[in-house]
Amino acid sequence: MKLISAIVCSAAVVGTSFLLSGTASAAQVRCVSEGGTDVTLIEERAGCRAASDGSGQAHAAGLDGVGYASAASGARALGIGAAGGVGVSEGSAGIPIAFGYGSDAVARTTVTTGDPAVSLAVTVALDGSRAQLRTEFGEVVCLGTAALAWDAATGRGCLATPFGRWLTPDAPSDQPVAE
């Protein structure tokens, strides 16, 4: 659990550094949606979309990547895509976070129901890897050499590294093996 916490904190720090202004020459866009708005921005190789209902908050960012966030029923969604990666975060409760970094990396987090106080779910995918987590106790997928998916409400998750793939004991064992 400490390893997962360290990875999540590291991903948050890296994600925050991409959102802060700097002197980088990469295309950067940021979308924020509250109170039922739907915002889409595209600039050069970056794109973002944030959509919410009247009670959700969605934040998305793209730094030479694509970020997407959708929030409903009080959810607070965050999706970040950087350096060719895609981060897709959707929630109708809780806090879904998705961070995709690197060419062809895709992170997708979906939180559908549950106690918003403990419904935190995170996916991180780097350089061509895939991470996906849906909940209501189904689907946890990590493929490639750098992927993480973790659900705080259930403790279910997975981690894919160049040295192998690890699943929490409650995660389904019928996932396809990364090649």
Tab-separated table of N, CA, C and O in Angstrom, residues 8-103:
chain	number	residue	atom	x	y	z
A	8	VAL	N	1.233	7.268	-6.441
A	8	VAL	CA	0.156	8.236	-6.628
A	8	VAL	C	0.647	9.642	-6.312
A	8	VAL	O	0.392	10.587	-7.060
A	9	CYS	N	1.388	9.796	-5.223
A	9	CYS	CA	1.918	11.118	-4.858
A	9	CYS	C	2.894	11.618	-5.921
A	9	CYS	O	2.876	12.793	-6.295
A	10	SER	N	3.745	10.740	-6.424
A	10	SER	CA	4.690	11.127	-7.472
A	10	SER	C	3.959	11.569	-8.732
A	10	SER	O	4.326	12.561	-9.362
A	11	ALA	N	2.927	10.829	-9.101
A	11	ALA	CA	2.143	11.194	-10.288
A	11	ALA	C	1.457	12.542	-10.091
A	11	ALA	O	1.383	13.349	-11.021
A	12	ALA	N	0.972	12.800	-8.882
A	12	ALA	CA	0.338	14.087	-8.602
A	12	ALA	C	1.336	15.233	-8.737
A	12	ALA	O	1.022	16.287	-9.286
A	13	VAL	N	2.550	15.029	-8.248
A	13	VAL	CA	3.583	16.067	-8.355
A	13	VAL	C	3.940	16.314	-9.817
A	13	VAL	O	4.031	17.456	-10.267
A	14	VAL	N	4.131	15.239	-10.579
A	14	VAL	CA	4.450	15.389	-12.001
A	14	VAL	C	3.300	16.070	-12.729
A	14	VAL	O	3.512	16.991	-13.525
A	15	GLY	N	2.069	15.661	-12.449
A	15	GLY	CA	0.907	16.275	-13.094
A	15	GLY	C	0.780	17.750	-12.764
A	15	GLY	O	0.499	18.569	-13.638
A	16	THR	N	1.023	18.104	-11.520
A	16	THR	CA	0.968	19.505	-11.117
A	16	THR	C	2.030	20.320	-11.829
A	16	THR	O	1.786	21.447	-12.255
A	17	SER	N	3.204	19.749	-11.992
A	17	SER	CA	4.273	20.486	-12.674
A	17	SER	C	3.903	20.790	-14.124
A	17	SER	O	4.313	21.799	-14.669
A	18	PHE	N	3.100	19.928	-14.750
A	18	PHE	CA	2.674	20.191	-16.123
A	18	PHE	C	1.631	21.298	-16.187
A	18	PHE	O	1.516	21.990	-17.178
A	19	LEU	N	0.843	21.448	-15.128
A	19	LEU	CA	-0.197	22.458	-15.126
A	19	LEU	C	0.332	23.851	-14.798
A	19	LEU	O	-0.304	24.845	-15.111
A	20	LEU	N	1.476	23.927	-14.144
A	20	LEU	CA	2.043	25.217	-13.798
A	20	LEU	C	2.713	25.833	-15.016
A	20	LEU	O	3.239	25.145	-15.871
A	21	SER	N	2.685	27.169	-15.063
A	21	SER	CA	3.289	27.830	-16.213
A	21	SER	C	4.799	27.667	-16.185
A	21	SER	O	5.416	27.612	-15.135
A	22	GLY	N	5.382	27.621	-17.355
A	22	GLY	CA	6.823	27.458	-17.480
A	22	GLY	C	7.289	27.973	-18.826
A	22	GLY	O	6.535	28.607	-19.569
A	23	THR	N	8.516	27.680	-19.179
A	23	THR	CA	9.066	28.174	-20.430
A	23	THR	C	9.076	27.115	-21.521
A	23	THR	O	9.734	27.282	-22.527
A	24	ALA	N	8.374	26.042	-21.341
A	24	ALA	CA	8.350	24.963	-22.329
A	24	ALA	C	7.681	25.444	-23.614
A	24	ALA	O	6.824	26.317	-23.608
A	25	SER	N	8.071	24.841	-24.726
A	25	SER	CA	7.517	25.238	-26.013
A	25	SER	C	6.374	24.338	-26.453
A	25	SER	O	5.888	24.465	-27.559
A	26	ALA	N	5.952	23.445	-25.620
A	26	ALA	CA	4.880	22.522	-25.970
A	26	ALA	C	3.531	23.238	-25.951
A	26	ALA	O	3.320	24.184	-25.217
A	27	ALA	N	2.613	22.741	-26.781
A	27	ALA	CA	1.250	23.268	-26.779
A	27	ALA	C	0.575	22.838	-25.488
A	27	ALA	O	0.664	21.681	-25.084
A	28	GLN	N	-0.080	23.790	-24.831
A	28	GLN	CA	-0.680	23.513	-23.529
A	28	GLN	C	-2.073	24.113	-23.464
A	28	GLN	O	-2.262	25.275	-23.802
A	29	VAL	N	-3.059	23.305	-23.056
A	29	VAL	CA	-4.425	23.794	-22.879
A	29	VAL	C	-4.964	23.281	-21.555
A	29	VAL	O	-4.537	22.236	-21.055
A	30	ARG	N	-5.915	24.036	-21.010
A	30	ARG	CA	-6.515	23.648	-19.736
A	30	ARG	C	-8.002	23.957	-19.797
A	30	ARG	O	-8.396	25.055	-20.172
A	31	CYS	N	-8.833	22.984	-19.421
A	31	CYS	CA	-10.287	23.133	-19.443
A	31	CYS	C	-10.838	22.908	-18.040
A	31	CYS	O	-10.428	21.969	-17.356
A	32	VAL	N	-11.768	23.765	-17.635
A	32	VAL	CA	-12.417	23.646	-16.335
A	32	VAL	C	-13.921	23.734	-16.543
A	32	VAL	O	-14.395	24.617	-17.261
A	33	SER	N	-14.662	22.828	-15.920
A	33	SER	CA	-16.115	22.820	-16.040
A	33	SER	C	-16.752	22.699	-14.661
A	33	SER	O	-16.426	21.791	-13.900
A	34	GLU	N	-17.648	23.631	-14.374
A	34	GLU	CA	-18.461	23.590	-13.154
A	34	GLU	C	-19.865	24.043	-13.512
A	34	GLU	O	-20.052	24.818	-14.442
A	35	GLY	N	-20.833	23.564	-12.768
A	35	GLY	CA	-22.199	24.048	-12.946
A	35	GLY	C	-22.845	23.722	-14.269
A	35	GLY	O	-23.657	24.483	-14.777
A	36	GLY	N	-22.481	22.609	-14.872
A	36	GLY	CA	-23.154	22.166	-16.085
A	36	GLY	C	-22.559	22.667	-17.385
A	36	GLY	O	-23.183	22.553	-18.431
A	37	THR	N	-21.358	23.190	-17.356
A	37	THR	CA	-20.737	23.663	-18.595
A	37	THR	C	-19.998	22.529	-19.299
A	37	THR	O	-19.704	21.498	-18.710
A	38	ASP	N	-19.688	22.752	-20.570
A	38	ASP	CA	-18.936	21.803	-21.378
A	38	ASP	C	-17.907	22.614	-22.159
A	38	ASP	O	-18.268	23.428	-22.998
A	39	VAL	N	-16.622	22.414	-21.867
A	39	VAL	CA	-15.556	23.219	-22.450
A	39	VAL	C	-14.621	22.317	-23.253
A	39	VAL	O	-14.168	21.289	-22.746
A	40	THR	N	-14.320	22.710	-24.487
A	40	THR	CA	-13.370	21.978	-25.323
A	40	THR	C	-12.375	22.985	-25.910
A	40	THR	O	-12.777	24.013	-26.445
A	41	LEU	N	-11.080	22.667	-25.802
A	41	LEU	CA	-10.030	23.508	-26.376
A	41	LEU	C	-9.049	22.639	-27.145
A	41	LEU	O	-8.684	21.560	-26.685
A	42	ILE	N	-8.614	23.140	-28.297
A	42	ILE	CA	-7.604	22.444	-29.094
A	42	ILE	C	-6.594	23.485	-29.545
A	42	ILE	O	-6.973	24.534	-30.079
A	43	GLU	N	-5.329	23.205	-29.329
A	43	GLU	CA	-4.268	24.101	-29.766
A	43	GLU	C	-3.086	23.255	-30.209
A	43	GLU	O	-2.516	22.501	-29.417
A	44	GLU	N	-2.725	23.369	-31.470
A	44	GLU	CA	-1.642	22.595	-32.057
A	44	GLU	C	-1.828	21.111	-31.745
A	44	GLU	O	-2.800	20.520	-32.167
A	45	ARG	N	-0.910	20.501	-30.981
A	45	ARG	CA	-0.995	19.066	-30.691
A	45	ARG	C	-1.608	18.764	-29.326
A	45	ARG	O	-1.492	17.648	-28.821
A	46	ALA	N	-2.250	19.739	-28.717
A	46	ALA	CA	-2.842	19.548	-27.389
A	46	ALA	C	-4.343	19.756	-27.447
A	46	ALA	O	-4.840	20.579	-28.215
A	47	GLY	N	-5.063	19.021	-26.632
A	47	GLY	CA	-6.503	19.177	-26.560
A	47	GLY	C	-7.017	18.819	-25.186
A	47	GLY	O	-6.390	18.052	-24.453
A	48	CYS	N	-8.161	19.402	-24.832
A	48	CYS	CA	-8.802	19.033	-23.574
A	48	CYS	C	-10.302	19.251	-23.696
A	48	CYS	O	-10.767	20.040	-24.511
A	49	ARG	N	-11.021	18.514	-22.877
A	49	ARG	CA	-12.467	18.686	-22.766
A	49	ARG	C	-12.846	18.419	-21.325
A	49	ARG	O	-12.382	17.442	-20.719
A	50	ALA	N	-13.671	19.299	-20.779
A	50	ALA	CA	-14.191	19.133	-19.423
A	50	ALA	C	-15.697	19.355	-19.478
A	50	ALA	O	-16.159	20.338	-20.042
A	51	ALA	N	-16.449	18.426	-18.911
A	51	ALA	CA	-17.906	18.520	-18.904
A	51	ALA	C	-18.412	18.139	-17.520
A	51	ALA	O	-17.861	17.246	-16.881
A	52	SER	N	-19.455	18.829	-17.075
A	52	SER	CA	-20.012	18.510	-15.754
A	52	SER	C	-21.513	18.744	-15.759
A	52	SER	O	-22.044	19.433	-16.622
A	53	ASP	N	-22.166	18.160	-14.763
A	53	ASP	CA	-23.571	18.488	-14.549
A	53	ASP	C	-23.601	19.634	-13.522
A	53	ASP	O	-22.561	20.225	-13.231
A	54	GLY	N	-24.733	19.913	-12.968
A	54	GLY	CA	-24.850	21.029	-12.040
A	54	GLY	C	-24.076	20.880	-10.751
A	54	GLY	O	-23.758	21.866	-10.093
A	55	SER	N	-23.699	19.655	-10.373
A	55	SER	CA	-23.020	19.455	-9.094
A	55	SER	C	-21.581	18.955	-9.215
A	55	SER	O	-20.869	18.893	-8.228
A	56	GLY	N	-21.139	18.608	-10.401
A	56	GLY	CA	-19.788	18.070	-10.575
A	56	GLY	C	-18.775	19.142	-10.937
A	56	GLY	O	-19.137	20.242	-11.355
A	57	GLN	N	-17.493	18.801	-10.773
A	57	GLN	CA	-16.395	19.666	-11.189
A	57	GLN	C	-15.423	18.824	-12.005
A	57	GLN	O	-14.983	17.772	-11.547
A	58	ALA	N	-15.094	19.306	-13.196
A	58	ALA	CA	-14.185	18.569	-14.075
A	58	ALA	C	-13.033	19.481	-14.486
A	58	ALA	O	-13.250	20.635	-14.858
A	59	HIS	N	-11.818	18.947	-14.397
A	59	HIS	CA	-10.612	19.669	-14.794
A	59	HIS	C	-9.831	18.762	-15.742
A	59	HIS	O	-9.571	17.605	-15.419
A	60	ALA	N	-9.441	19.309	-16.895
A	60	ALA	CA	-8.671	18.545	-17.866
A	60	ALA	C	-7.550	19.421	-18.402
A	60	ALA	O	-7.694	20.636	-18.496
A	61	ALA	N	-6.428	18.777	-18.719
A	61	ALA	CA	-5.299	19.511	-19.266
A	61	ALA	C	-4.602	18.668	-20.313
A	61	ALA	O	-4.528	17.445	-20.189
A	62	GLY	N	-4.100	19.340	-21.337
A	62	GLY	CA	-3.315	18.683	-22.365
A	62	GLY	C	-2.025	19.452	-22.589
A	62	GLY	O	-2.054	20.662	-22.789
A	63	LEU	N	-0.906	18.775	-22.502
A	63	LEU	CA	0.405	19.355	-22.783
A	63	LEU	C	1.014	18.475	-23.871
A	63	LEU	O	1.587	17.431	-23.578
A	64	ASP	N	0.792	18.856	-25.120
A	64	ASP	CA	1.119	17.998	-26.255
A	64	ASP	C	0.483	16.618	-26.086
A	64	ASP	O	1.055	15.596	-26.426
A	65	GLY	N	-0.702	16.587	-25.515
A	65	GLY	CA	-1.477	15.373	-25.292
A	65	GLY	C	-2.938	15.752	-25.187
A	65	GLY	O	-3.324	16.890	-25.460
A	66	VAL	N	-3.772	14.809	-24.771
A	66	VAL	CA	-5.205	15.047	-24.668
A	66	VAL	C	-5.682	14.681	-23.271
A	66	VAL	O	-5.439	13.568	-22.792
A	67	GLY	N	-6.362	15.622	-22.631
A	67	GLY	CA	-6.971	15.381	-21.328
A	67	GLY	C	-8.472	15.503	-21.442
A	67	GLY	O	-8.985	16.384	-22.143
A	68	TYR	N	-9.197	14.621	-20.775
A	68	TYR	CA	-10.660	14.634	-20.792
A	68	TYR	C	-11.156	14.346	-19.393
A	68	TYR	O	-10.646	13.438	-18.721
A	69	ALA	N	-12.140	15.118	-18.948
A	69	ALA	CA	-12.741	14.880	-17.635
A	69	ALA	C	-14.236	15.133	-17.718
A	69	ALA	O	-14.680	16.106	-18.330
A	70	SER	N	-15.007	14.244	-17.102
A	70	SER	CA	-16.455	14.371	-17.048
A	70	SER	C	-16.892	14.068	-15.623
A	70	SER	O	-16.517	13.034	-15.072
A	71	ALA	N	-17.686	14.979	-15.037
A	71	ALA	CA	-18.081	14.811	-13.635
A	71	ALA	C	-19.582	15.026	-13.476
A	71	ALA	O	-20.145	15.975	-14.019
A	72	ALA	N	-20.207	14.136	-12.720
A	72	ALA	CA	-21.634	14.235	-12.428
A	72	ALA	C	-21.868	13.846	-10.972
A	72	ALA	O	-21.006	13.232	-10.338
A	73	SER	N	-23.004	14.205	-10.446
A	73	SER	CA	-23.425	13.821	-9.090
A	73	SER	C	-22.389	14.157	-8.021
A	73	SER	O	-22.127	13.363	-7.124
A	74	GLY	N	-21.771	15.307	-8.135
A	74	GLY	CA	-20.816	15.735	-7.129
A	74	GLY	C	-19.400	15.241	-7.319
A	74	GLY	O	-18.537	15.491	-6.482
A	75	ALA	N	-19.121	14.551	-8.393
A	75	ALA	CA	-17.761	14.047	-8.638
A	75	ALA	C	-16.816	15.209	-8.918
A	75	ALA	O	-17.235	16.275	-9.370
A	76	ARG	N	-15.532	14.981	-8.665
A	76	ARG	CA	-14.474	15.938	-8.989
A	76	ARG	C	-13.449	15.186	-9.825
A	76	ARG	O	-12.612	14.470	-9.283
A	77	ALA	N	-13.536	15.341	-11.132
A	77	ALA	CA	-12.725	14.558	-12.068
A	77	ALA	C	-11.527	15.352	-12.570
A	77	ALA	O	-11.625	16.561	-12.804
A	78	LEU	N	-10.394	14.646	-12.752
A	78	LEU	CA	-9.177	15.251	-13.277
A	78	LEU	C	-8.595	14.333	-14.342
A	78	LEU	O	-8.325	13.154	-14.075
A	79	GLY	N	-8.390	14.850	-15.556
A	79	GLY	CA	-7.786	14.091	-16.649
A	79	GLY	C	-6.646	14.882	-17.264
A	79	GLY	O	-6.837	16.034	-17.655
A	80	ILE	N	-5.452	14.287	-17.327
A	80	ILE	CA	-4.276	14.961	-17.871
A	80	ILE	C	-3.635	14.069	-18.926
A	80	ILE	O	-3.389	12.892	-18.681
A	81	GLY	N	-3.341	14.649	-20.084
A	81	GLY	CA	-2.606	13.965	-21.138
A	81	GLY	C	-1.394	14.800	-21.508
A	81	GLY	O	-1.517	16.008	-21.708
A	82	ALA	N	-0.223	14.183	-21.565
A	82	ALA	CA	1.004	14.930	-21.849
A	82	ALA	C	1.929	14.137	-22.761
A	82	ALA	O	1.946	12.904	-22.722
A	83	ALA	N	2.696	14.852	-23.585
A	83	ALA	CA	3.714	14.264	-24.457
A	83	ALA	C	3.171	13.127	-25.316
A	83	ALA	O	3.800	12.095	-25.474
A	84	GLY	N	1.978	13.304	-25.861
A	84	GLY	CA	1.373	12.300	-26.717
A	84	GLY	C	0.458	11.336	-25.991
A	84	GLY	O	-0.143	10.469	-26.604
A	85	GLY	N	0.319	11.480	-24.692
A	85	GLY	CA	-0.531	10.596	-23.897
A	85	GLY	C	-1.953	11.110	-23.790
A	85	GLY	O	-2.253	12.259	-24.098
A	86	VAL	N	-2.843	10.229	-23.327
A	86	VAL	CA	-4.251	10.552	-23.152
A	86	VAL	C	-4.657	10.190	-21.729
A	86	VAL	O	-4.385	9.083	-21.267
A	87	GLY	N	-5.320	11.123	-21.045
A	87	GLY	CA	-5.874	10.875	-19.719
A	87	GLY	C	-7.364	11.099	-19.755
A	87	GLY	O	-7.816	12.195	-20.092
A	88	VAL	N	-8.158	10.073	-19.447
A	88	VAL	CA	-9.618	10.139	-19.501
A	88	VAL	C	-10.169	9.822	-18.120
A	88	VAL	O	-9.948	8.736	-17.590
A	89	SER	N	-10.885	10.780	-17.548
A	89	SER	CA	-11.422	10.634	-16.199
A	89	SER	C	-12.916	10.900	-16.227
A	89	SER	O	-13.347	11.968	-16.662
A	90	GLU	N	-13.702	9.921	-15.774
A	90	GLU	CA	-15.156	10.070	-15.757
A	90	GLU	C	-15.676	9.621	-14.408
A	90	GLU	O	-15.230	8.603	-13.879
A	91	GLY	N	-16.618	10.377	-13.850
A	91	GLY	CA	-17.165	9.974	-12.568
A	91	GLY	C	-18.557	10.488	-12.335
A	91	GLY	O	-18.893	11.595	-12.739
A	92	SER	N	-19.362	9.665	-11.699
A	92	SER	CA	-20.665	10.102	-11.237
A	92	SER	C	-20.686	10.067	-9.720
A	92	SER	O	-21.728	10.107	-9.110
A	93	ALA	N	-19.508	9.993	-9.129
A	93	ALA	CA	-19.313	10.082	-7.680
A	93	ALA	C	-17.817	10.086	-7.441
A	93	ALA	O	-17.038	9.666	-8.296
A	94	GLY	N	-17.394	10.579	-6.311
A	94	GLY	CA	-15.998	10.477	-5.910
A	94	GLY	C	-15.034	11.318	-6.716
A	94	GLY	O	-15.396	12.322	-7.319
A	95	ILE	N	-13.762	10.862	-6.715
A	95	ILE	CA	-12.676	11.588	-7.369
A	95	ILE	C	-11.924	10.647	-8.306
A	95	ILE	O	-11.056	9.898	-7.879
A	96	PRO	N	-12.250	10.672	-9.593
A	96	PRO	CA	-11.481	9.894	-10.570
A	96	PRO	C	-10.328	10.739	-11.120
A	96	PRO	O	-10.521	11.905	-11.465
A	97	ILE	N	-9.134	10.158	-11.179
A	97	ILE	CA	-7.949	10.855	-11.678
A	97	ILE	C	-7.297	9.973	-12.740
A	97	ILE	O	-7.076	8.781	-12.507
A	98	ALA	N	-6.947	10.566	-13.893
A	98	ALA	CA	-6.271	9.824	-14.958
A	98	ALA	C	-5.114	10.657	-15.480
A	98	ALA	O	-5.270	11.853	-15.740
A	99	PHE	N	-3.955	10.016	-15.656
A	99	PHE	CA	-2.757	10.703	-16.142
A	99	PHE	C	-2.073	9.822	-17.176
A	99	PHE	O	-1.616	8.729	-16.866
A	100	GLY	N	-2.036	10.299	-18.421
A	100	GLY	CA	-1.355	9.582	-19.497
A	100	GLY	C	-0.179	10.403	-19.988
A	100	GLY	O	-0.349	11.558	-20.380
A	101	TYR	N	1.014	9.837	-19.943
A	101	TYR	CA	2.214	10.562	-20.336
A	101	TYR	C	3.042	9.714	-21.295
A	101	TYR	O	3.368	8.567	-21.003
A	102	GLY	N	3.382	10.294	-22.419
A	102	GLY	CA	4.237	9.609	-23.382
A	102	GLY	C	3.456	9.116	-24.576
A	102	GLY	O	2.239	8.972	-24.539
A	103	SER	N	4.182	8.859	-25.635
A	103	SER	CA	3.591	8.426	-26.883
A	103	SER	C	2.702	7.205	-26.701
A	103	SER	O	3.123	6.195	-26.142
